[in-house]
PDB file of C-alpha atoms in Angstrom:
ATOM      1  CA  MET F  70      11.423  41.412   8.992  1.00 71.00           C
ATOM      2  CA  ARG F  71       8.251  42.373  10.800  1.00 77.00           C
ATOM      3  CA  ARG F  72       8.256  41.335  14.610  1.00 83.00           C
ATOM      4  CA  ALA F  73       5.258  39.055  14.100  1.00 80.00           C
ATOM      5  CA  ASP F  74       7.132  37.249  11.294  1.00 81.00           C
ATOM      6  CA  ARG F  75      10.300  36.831  13.305  1.00 88.00           C
ATOM      7  CA  LEU F  76       8.383  35.444  16.368  1.00 89.00           C
ATOM      8  CA  PHE F  77       6.881  32.840  14.002  1.00 84.00           C
ATOM      9  CA  ARG F  78      10.337  32.151  12.569  1.00 87.00           C
ATOM     10  CA  ILE F  79      11.835  31.451  15.956  1.00 91.00           C
ATOM     11  CA  VAL F  80       8.980  28.879  16.582  1.00 88.00           C
ATOM     12  CA  GLU F  81       9.629  27.357  13.253  1.00 84.00           C
ATOM     13  CA  TYR F  82      13.358  27.216  13.659  1.00 89.00           C
ATOM     14  CA  LEU F  83      13.298  25.576  16.969  1.00 90.00           C
ATOM     15  CA  LYS F  84      10.340  23.059  15.880  1.00 85.00           C
ATOM     16  CA  ALA F  85      12.747  21.748  13.253  1.00 83.00           C
ATOM     17  CA  ARG F  86      15.544  20.979  15.791  1.00 86.00           C
ATOM     18  CA  ARG F  87      15.849  18.361  18.457  1.00 82.00           C
ATOM     19  CA  GLU F  88      18.544  20.000  20.375  1.00 88.00           C
ATOM     20  CA  ALA F  89      18.758  23.232  22.399  1.00 91.00           C
ATOM     21  CA  VAL F  90      19.282  26.360  20.230  1.00 93.00           C
ATOM     22  CA  THR F  91      21.128  29.191  21.870  1.00 93.00           C
ATOM     23  CA  ALA F  92      19.924  32.873  21.573  1.00 93.00           C
ATOM     24  CA  LYS F  93      23.157  33.602  19.590  1.00 93.00           C
ATOM     25  CA  GLU F  94      22.342  30.972  17.080  1.00 93.00           C
ATOM     26  CA  LEU F  95      18.802  32.354  16.868  1.00 94.00           C
ATOM     27  CA  GLY F  96      20.201  35.985  16.509  1.00 93.00           C
ATOM     28  CA  GLU F  97      22.550  35.081  13.782  1.00 93.00           C
ATOM     29  CA  GLU F  98      19.749  33.299  11.787  1.00 91.00           C
ATOM     30  CA  LEU F  99      17.309  36.127  12.222  1.00 92.00           C
ATOM     31  CA  GLU F 100      20.005  38.848  11.940  1.00 90.00           C
ATOM     32  CA  VAL F 101      19.066  40.654  15.182  1.00 93.00           C
ATOM     33  CA  GLY F 102      20.880  41.070  18.635  1.00 94.00           C
ATOM     34  CA  VAL F 103      20.684  38.638  21.528  1.00 93.00           C
ATOM     35  CA  ARG F 104      18.663  40.876  23.591  1.00 93.00           C
ATOM     36  CA  THR F 105      16.025  41.010  20.971  1.00 94.00           C
ATOM     37  CA  ILE F 106      15.915  37.262  21.090  1.00 94.00           C
ATOM     38  CA  TYR F 107      15.585  37.156  24.870  1.00 93.00           C
ATOM     39  CA  ARG F 108      12.578  39.555  24.665  1.00 93.00           C
ATOM     40  CA  ASP F 109      11.105  37.550  21.834  1.00 93.00           C
ATOM     41  CA  ILE F 110      11.445  34.242  23.889  1.00 93.00           C
ATOM     42  CA  ALA F 111       9.846  36.036  26.858  1.00 93.00           C
ATOM     43  CA  ASP F 112       6.880  37.147  24.796  1.00 92.00           C
ATOM     44  CA  LEU F 113       6.382  33.799  23.193  1.00 92.00           C
ATOM     45  CA  ARG F 114       6.310  32.023  26.623  1.00 92.00           C
ATOM     46  CA  ALA F 115       3.862  34.775  27.868  1.00 91.00           C
ATOM     47  CA  SER F 116       1.642  33.899  24.956  1.00 88.00           C
ATOM     48  CA  GLY F 117       1.626  30.227  25.751  1.00 89.00           C
ATOM     49  CA  VAL F 118       4.371  28.711  23.464  1.00 89.00           C
ATOM     50  CA  PRO F 119       5.736  25.599  25.396  1.00 90.00           C
ATOM     51  CA  LEU F 120       9.608  26.628  25.523  1.00 91.00           C
ATOM     52  CA  SER F 121      12.144  25.213  27.930  1.00 90.00           C
ATOM     53  CA  GLY F 122      15.643  26.237  28.764  1.00 88.00           C
ATOM     54  CA  GLU F 123      17.186  29.562  29.741  1.00 81.00           C
ATOM     55  CA  ALA F 124      19.687  32.274  28.570  1.00 81.00           C
ATOM     56  CA  GLY F 125      23.238  30.670  28.195  1.00 82.00           C
ATOM     57  CA  VAL F 126      21.947  27.227  27.805  1.00 87.00           C
ATOM     58  CA  GLY F 127      19.690  27.119  24.881  1.00 92.00           C
ATOM     59  CA  TYR F 128      15.913  26.865  24.112  1.00 93.00           C
ATOM     60  CA  LEU F 129      13.754  23.842  23.153  1.00 92.00           C
ATOM     61  CA  LEU F 130      10.157  23.665  21.861  1.00 90.00           C
ATOM     62  CA  SER F 131       7.964  20.941  22.884  1.00 87.00           C
ATOM     63  CA  SER F 132       7.592  18.342  20.210  1.00 79.00           C
ATOM     64  CA  ASP F 133       3.668  18.297  20.721  1.00 79.00           C
ATOM     65  CA  TYR F 134       3.389  21.898  19.790  1.00 79.00           C
ATOM     66  CA  VAL F 135       1.818  22.455  16.388  1.00 69.00           C
ATOM     67  CA  VAL F 136       2.990  25.375  14.254  1.00 62.00           C
ATOM     68  CA  ARG F 137       0.380  27.121  12.348  1.00 60.00           C
ATOM     69  CA  PRO F 138       0.863  27.500   8.680  1.00 57.00           C
ATOM     70  CA  LEU F 139       2.197  30.576   7.190  1.00 56.00           C
ATOM     71  CA  LEU F 140       2.231  31.727   3.594  1.00 64.00           C
ATOM     72  CA  PHE F 141       5.663  31.722   1.823  1.00 74.00           C
ATOM     73  CA  ASP F 142       7.111  34.989   0.628  1.00 75.00           C
ATOM     74  CA  GLY F 143       8.277  35.796  -2.823  1.00 76.00           C
ATOM     75  CA  GLU F 144      11.943  34.837  -2.024  1.00 81.00           C
ATOM     76  CA  GLU F 145      10.967  31.654  -0.380  1.00 81.00           C
ATOM     77  CA  LEU F 146       8.783  30.580  -3.331  1.00 81.00           C
ATOM     78  CA  ASP F 147      11.769  31.223  -5.881  1.00 83.00           C
ATOM     79  CA  ALA F 148      14.004  29.337  -3.596  1.00 86.00           C
ATOM     80  CA  LEU F 149      11.413  26.378  -3.498  1.00 86.00           C
ATOM     81  CA  ALA F 150      10.999  26.536  -7.302  1.00 84.00           C
ATOM     82  CA  LEU F 151      14.680  26.659  -8.056  1.00 87.00           C
ATOM     83  CA  GLY F 152      15.368  23.747  -5.576  1.00 90.00           C
ATOM     84  CA  ALA F 153      12.673  21.730  -7.174  1.00 87.00           C
ATOM     85  CA  GLN F 154      14.222  22.287 -10.462  1.00 87.00           C
ATOM     86  CA  MET F 155      17.772  21.449  -9.308  1.00 90.00           C
ATOM     87  CA  VAL F 156      16.506  18.150  -7.999  1.00 91.00           C
ATOM     88  CA  GLN F 157      14.818  17.185 -11.273  1.00 86.00           C
ATOM     89  CA  SER F 158      18.067  18.124 -13.122  1.00 88.00           C
ATOM     90  CA  TRP F 159      20.579  16.220 -10.849  1.00 90.00           C
ATOM     91  CA  ALA F 160      18.964  13.625  -8.920  1.00 90.00           C
ATOM     92  CA  ASP F 161      17.421  10.245  -9.811  1.00 91.00           C
ATOM     93  CA  PRO F 162      14.030   9.847 -11.477  1.00 90.00           C
ATOM     94  CA  ALA F 163      12.066   9.020  -8.323  1.00 91.00           C
ATOM     95  CA  MET F 164      13.386  11.999  -6.558  1.00 92.00           C
ATOM     96  CA  ALA F 165      12.670  14.220  -9.478  1.00 90.00           C
ATOM     97  CA  GLN F 166       9.174  13.016  -9.591  1.00 90.00           C
ATOM     98  CA  ALA F 167       8.900  13.649  -5.826  1.00 90.00           C
ATOM     99  CA  ALA F 168      10.011  17.118  -6.248  1.00 88.00           C
ATOM    100  CA  ARG F 169       7.332  17.756  -8.924  1.00 85.00           C
ATOM    101  CA  ARG F 170       4.704  16.536  -6.794  1.00 86.00           C
ATOM    102  CA  ALA F 171       5.858  18.588  -3.765  1.00 84.00           C
ATOM    103  CA  LEU F 172       5.973  21.748  -5.995  1.00 81.00           C
ATOM    104  CA  ASP F 173       2.407  20.996  -7.131  1.00 79.00           C
ATOM    105  CA  ARG F 174       1.163  20.343  -3.747  1.00 77.00           C
ATOM    106  CA  ILE F 175       2.551  23.747  -2.553  1.00 76.00           C
ATOM    107  CA  THR F 176       1.321  25.487  -5.708  1.00 75.00           C
ATOM    108  CA  ALA F 177      -2.223  23.988  -5.034  1.00 69.00           C
ATOM    109  CA  VAL F 178      -2.807  25.506  -1.824  1.00 67.00           C
ATOM    110  CA  LEU F 179      -1.395  29.000  -2.704  1.00 70.00           C
ATOM    111  CA  PRO F 180      -3.574  31.970  -3.366  1.00 69.00           C
ATOM    112  CA  ASP F 181      -3.317  32.568  -7.266  1.00 69.00           C
ATOM    113  CA  SER F 182      -1.182  35.639  -6.876  1.00 65.00           C
ATOM    114  CA  LEU F 183       1.610  33.606  -4.925  1.00 66.00           C
ATOM    115  CA  GLY F 184       1.124  30.376  -7.297  1.00 66.00           C
ATOM    116  CA  ASP F 185       1.933  32.670 -10.173  1.00 69.00           C
ATOM    117  CA  ASN F 186       5.241  33.279  -8.458  1.00 67.00           C
ATOM    118  CA  ILE F 187       6.102  29.595  -8.931  1.00 69.00           C
ATOM    119  CA  ARG F 188       4.793  29.185 -12.333  1.00 69.00           C
ATOM    120  CA  GLN F 189       6.449  32.410 -13.656  1.00 70.00           C
ATOM    121  CA  THR F 190       9.597  31.891 -11.611  1.00 70.00           C
ATOM    122  CA  THR F 191      12.869  33.719 -13.053  1.00 67.00           C
ATOM    123  CA  ALA F 192      15.343  31.361 -11.647  1.00 71.00           C
ATOM    124  CA  TYR F 193      15.987  28.068 -13.712  1.00 72.00           C
ATOM    125  CA  SER F 194      18.034  24.953 -13.448  1.00 77.00           C
ATOM    126  CA  TYR F 195      18.673  22.849 -16.489  1.00 75.00           C
ATOM    127  CA  PRO F 196      20.231  19.437 -17.051  1.00 73.00           C
ATOM    128  CA  SER F 197      23.855  19.688 -17.776  1.00 76.00           C
ATOM    129  CA  PRO F 198      25.724  17.731 -20.408  1.00 77.00           C
ATOM    130  CA  GLY F 199      28.552  17.201 -18.033  1.00 80.00           C
ATOM    131  CA  LYS F 200      26.154  15.089 -15.733  1.00 86.00           C
ATOM    132  CA  PRO F 201      28.247  11.907 -14.935  1.00 91.00           C
ATOM    133  CA  ALA F 202      26.582   8.614 -15.963  1.00 92.00           C
ATOM    134  CA  LEU F 203      25.830   6.209 -13.236  1.00 95.00           C
ATOM    135  CA  GLN F 204      25.955   2.293 -13.357  1.00 96.00           C
ATOM    136  CA  ILE F 205      24.223   1.894 -10.113  1.00 97.00           C
ATOM    137  CA  ASP F 206      20.746   2.316  -8.972  1.00 96.00           C
ATOM    138  CA  PHE F 207      20.685   5.822  -7.278  1.00 96.00           C
ATOM    139  CA  THR F 208      17.179   5.141  -5.970  1.00 95.00           C
ATOM    140  CA  SER F 209      17.992   1.894  -4.366  1.00 97.00           C
ATOM    141  CA  LEU F 210      21.182   3.523  -2.633  1.00 97.00           C
ATOM    142  CA  ARG F 211      18.957   6.513  -1.294  1.00 96.00           C
ATOM    143  CA  ARG F 212      16.443   4.034   0.085  1.00 96.00           C
ATOM    144  CA  ALA F 213      19.306   1.939   1.736  1.00 97.00           C
ATOM    145  CA  ILE F 214      20.536   5.042   3.582  1.00 97.00           C
ATOM    146  CA  ARG F 215      16.946   5.732   4.902  1.00 95.00           C
ATOM    147  CA  THR F 216      16.554   1.928   5.940  1.00 96.00           C
ATOM    148  CA  ARG F 217      19.780   1.514   6.982  1.00 97.00           C
ATOM    149  CA  HIS F 218      20.958  -1.306   5.068  1.00 98.00           C
ATOM    150  CA  VAL F 219      24.445  -2.305   4.162  1.00 98.00           C
ATOM    151  CA  VAL F 220      25.547  -1.995   0.512  1.00 98.00           C
ATOM    152  CA  GLU F 221      28.287  -3.780  -1.391  1.00 98.00           C
ATOM    153  CA  PHE F 222      29.827  -2.660  -4.644  1.00 98.00           C
ATOM    154  CA  CYS F 223      33.072  -2.651  -6.783  1.00 98.00           C
ATOM    155  CA  TYR F 224      34.965   0.602  -6.509  1.00 98.00           C
ATOM    156  CA  ILE F 225      37.159   2.164  -9.091  1.00 97.00           C
ATOM    157  CA  ASP F 226      39.439   4.770  -7.644  1.00 94.00           C
ATOM    158  CA  ARG F 227      41.197   7.692  -9.688  1.00 92.00           C
ATOM    159  CA  PRO F 228      44.217   5.488 -10.707  1.00 92.00           C
ATOM    160  CA  GLY F 229      42.015   2.888 -11.893  1.00 93.00           C
ATOM    161  CA  SER F 230      42.449   0.138  -9.120  1.00 95.00           C
ATOM    162  CA  GLU F 231      39.369  -1.892  -8.215  1.00 96.00           C
ATOM    163  CA  THR F 232      38.249  -3.005  -4.884  1.00 97.00           C
ATOM    164  CA  THR F 233      35.131  -4.581  -3.320  1.00 98.00           C
ATOM    165  CA  ARG F 234      33.695  -2.351  -0.629  1.00 98.00           C
ATOM    166  CA  ARG F 235      30.980  -3.288   2.006  1.00 98.00           C
ATOM    167  CA  VAL F 236      29.838  -0.084   3.637  1.00 98.00           C
ATOM    168  CA  ARG F 237      27.166   1.406   5.894  1.00 98.00           C
ATOM    169  CA  PRO F 238      25.678   4.269   3.683  1.00 98.00           C
ATOM    170  CA  LEU F 239      25.146   7.326   5.742  1.00 97.00           C
ATOM    171  CA  SER F 240      24.396  10.343   3.612  1.00 97.00           C
ATOM    172  CA  LEU F 241      24.402  11.660  -0.011  1.00 96.00           C
ATOM    173  CA  ILE F 242      26.540  14.729  -0.837  1.00 96.00           C
ATOM    174  CA  PHE F 243      26.329  16.548  -4.124  1.00 94.00           C
ATOM    175  CA  LEU F 244      29.277  18.498  -5.293  1.00 92.00           C
ATOM    176  CA  ALA F 245      28.436  19.480  -8.816  1.00 88.00           C
ATOM    177  CA  PRO F 246      28.496  17.847 -11.079  1.00 91.00           C
ATOM    178  CA  ASN F 247      29.245  14.664  -8.883  1.00 94.00           C
ATOM    179  CA  TRP F 248      27.188  12.820  -6.218  1.00 96.00           C
ATOM    180  CA  LEU F 249      29.242  11.114  -3.475  1.00 97.00           C
ATOM    181  CA  VAL F 250      28.016   8.769  -0.789  1.00 98.00           C
ATOM    182  CA  ALA F 251      29.409   9.160   2.657  1.00 97.00           C
ATOM    183  CA  ALA F 252      29.629   5.890   4.506  1.00 98.00           C
ATOM    184  CA  TRP F 253      31.488   3.766   7.075  1.00 98.00           C
ATOM    185  CA  CYS F 254      33.885   1.482   5.275  1.00 98.00           C
ATOM    186  CA  GLU F 255      34.154  -2.000   6.648  1.00 96.00           C
ATOM    187  CA  LEU F 256      37.437  -2.518   4.591  1.00 96.00           C
ATOM    188  CA  ARG F 257      39.021   0.519   5.888  1.00 96.00           C
ATOM    189  CA  GLN F 258      37.380   0.560   9.359  1.00 97.00           C
ATOM    190  CA  ASP F 259      36.797   4.347   8.799  1.00 97.00           C
ATOM    191  CA  PHE F 260      34.651   6.954   7.166  1.00 97.00           C
ATOM    192  CA  ARG F 261      34.901   7.239   3.319  1.00 97.00           C
ATOM    193  CA  HIS F 262      33.379   9.142   0.487  1.00 97.00           C
ATOM    194  CA  PHE F 263      32.652   7.359  -2.682  1.00 98.00           C
ATOM    195  CA  ARG F 264      31.666   8.861  -6.018  1.00 98.00           C
ATOM    196  CA  LEU F 265      28.684   7.209  -7.442  1.00 98.00           C
ATOM    197  CA  ASP F 266      30.070   7.353 -10.992  1.00 97.00           C
ATOM    198  CA  ARG F 267      32.801   5.116  -9.817  1.00 97.00           C
ATOM    199  CA  MET F 268      30.613   2.542  -8.287  1.00 98.00           C
ATOM    200  CA  GLN F 269      29.623  -0.532 -10.136  1.00 97.00           C
ATOM    201  CA  ASP F 270      27.638  -3.797  -9.434  1.00 97.00           C
ATOM    202  CA  MET F 271      26.022  -2.369  -6.275  1.00 98.00           C
ATOM    203  CA  LYS F 272      23.905  -4.662  -4.145  1.00 98.00           C
ATOM    204  CA  VAL F 273      21.747  -3.622  -1.149  1.00 98.00           C
ATOM    205  CA  LEU F 274      22.153  -6.479   1.287  1.00 98.00           C
ATOM    206  CA  ASP F 275      19.575  -7.906   3.702  1.00 97.00           C
ATOM    207  CA  GLN F 276      22.106  -6.943   6.455  1.00 97.00           C
ATOM    208  CA  GLY F 277      20.774  -3.940   8.306  1.00 97.00           C
ATOM    209  CA  PHE F 278      22.793  -1.718  10.824  1.00 97.00           C
ATOM    210  CA  GLU F 279      22.002   0.297  13.850  1.00 94.00           C
ATOM    211  CA  ASN F 280      23.602   3.692  15.163  1.00 92.00           C
ATOM    212  CA  GLU F 281      26.815   2.479  16.690  1.00 93.00           C
ATOM    213  CA  THR F 282      29.267   4.886  18.639  1.00 94.00           C
ATOM    214  CA  GLY F 283      31.897   5.993  16.344  1.00 95.00           C
ATOM    215  CA  LYS F 284      30.188   4.843  13.067  1.00 96.00           C
ATOM    216  CA  THR F 285      27.471   7.508  12.755  1.00 96.00           C
ATOM    217  CA  LEU F 286      26.746  10.470  10.545  1.00 95.00           C
ATOM    218  CA  ASP F 287      27.210  12.725  13.567  1.00 94.00           C
ATOM    219  CA  ASP F 288      30.607  11.025  14.349  1.00 95.00           C
ATOM    220  CA  MET F 289      31.639  11.431  10.758  1.00 95.00           C
ATOM    221  CA  ARG F 290      30.664  15.242  11.103  1.00 93.00           C
ATOM    222  CA  LYS F 291      32.571  15.648  14.162  1.00 92.00           C
ATOM    223  CA  GLN F 292      35.649  14.052  12.766  1.00 91.00           C
ATOM    224  CA  SER F 293      35.528  16.336   9.781  1.00 87.00           C
ATOM    225  CA  GLU F 294      35.284  19.447  11.940  1.00 86.00           C
ATOM    226  CA  ALA F 295      38.158  18.318  14.051  1.00 77.00           C
TER     227      ALA F 295
END
């Protein structure tokens, strides 16, 4: 990676994160040593990039800083094209359409030579006959996660037992060929994962929810790591 590209990638990486990032994490991401990151941070600061933090603690980039656009390389375009195809193959129709729009928008602003990379990609994802059928509205569930609304549904577990669940949906997880929703379950008073193809009669309730200590996505991740 050219040094200029590495400097831009540091800024891009920090811009996408709200918490301090250590030089070790940056070095692992960019496959360079910590000393190289220290020199790059010093050069970025000297050029006026508003970085705060220090060695051993981590670095933050001001949220007001605007990252100038940079063209994608061939590998990145292949990844974007394949990712969009996978979304179209495995997600709900609304998200599939959004993926197509996003890819069209990217292709429209690329030079012809790079736009051809997307149009003539050699990596493909096709719908699978093993894709489980869903009896719930996938789009409504996605939006309930974004708007933080409680959902209620009938759940059928592996042995075939049915229970009514009321949950705070936190995230969607794709473990091919199945989609799962990670949630805080009011019945179990704990985090649970539910397969979407085992959910029936789902309703998005008017009841909203706020982040509450012990019941957030971050809390679930920490519990899993522990």
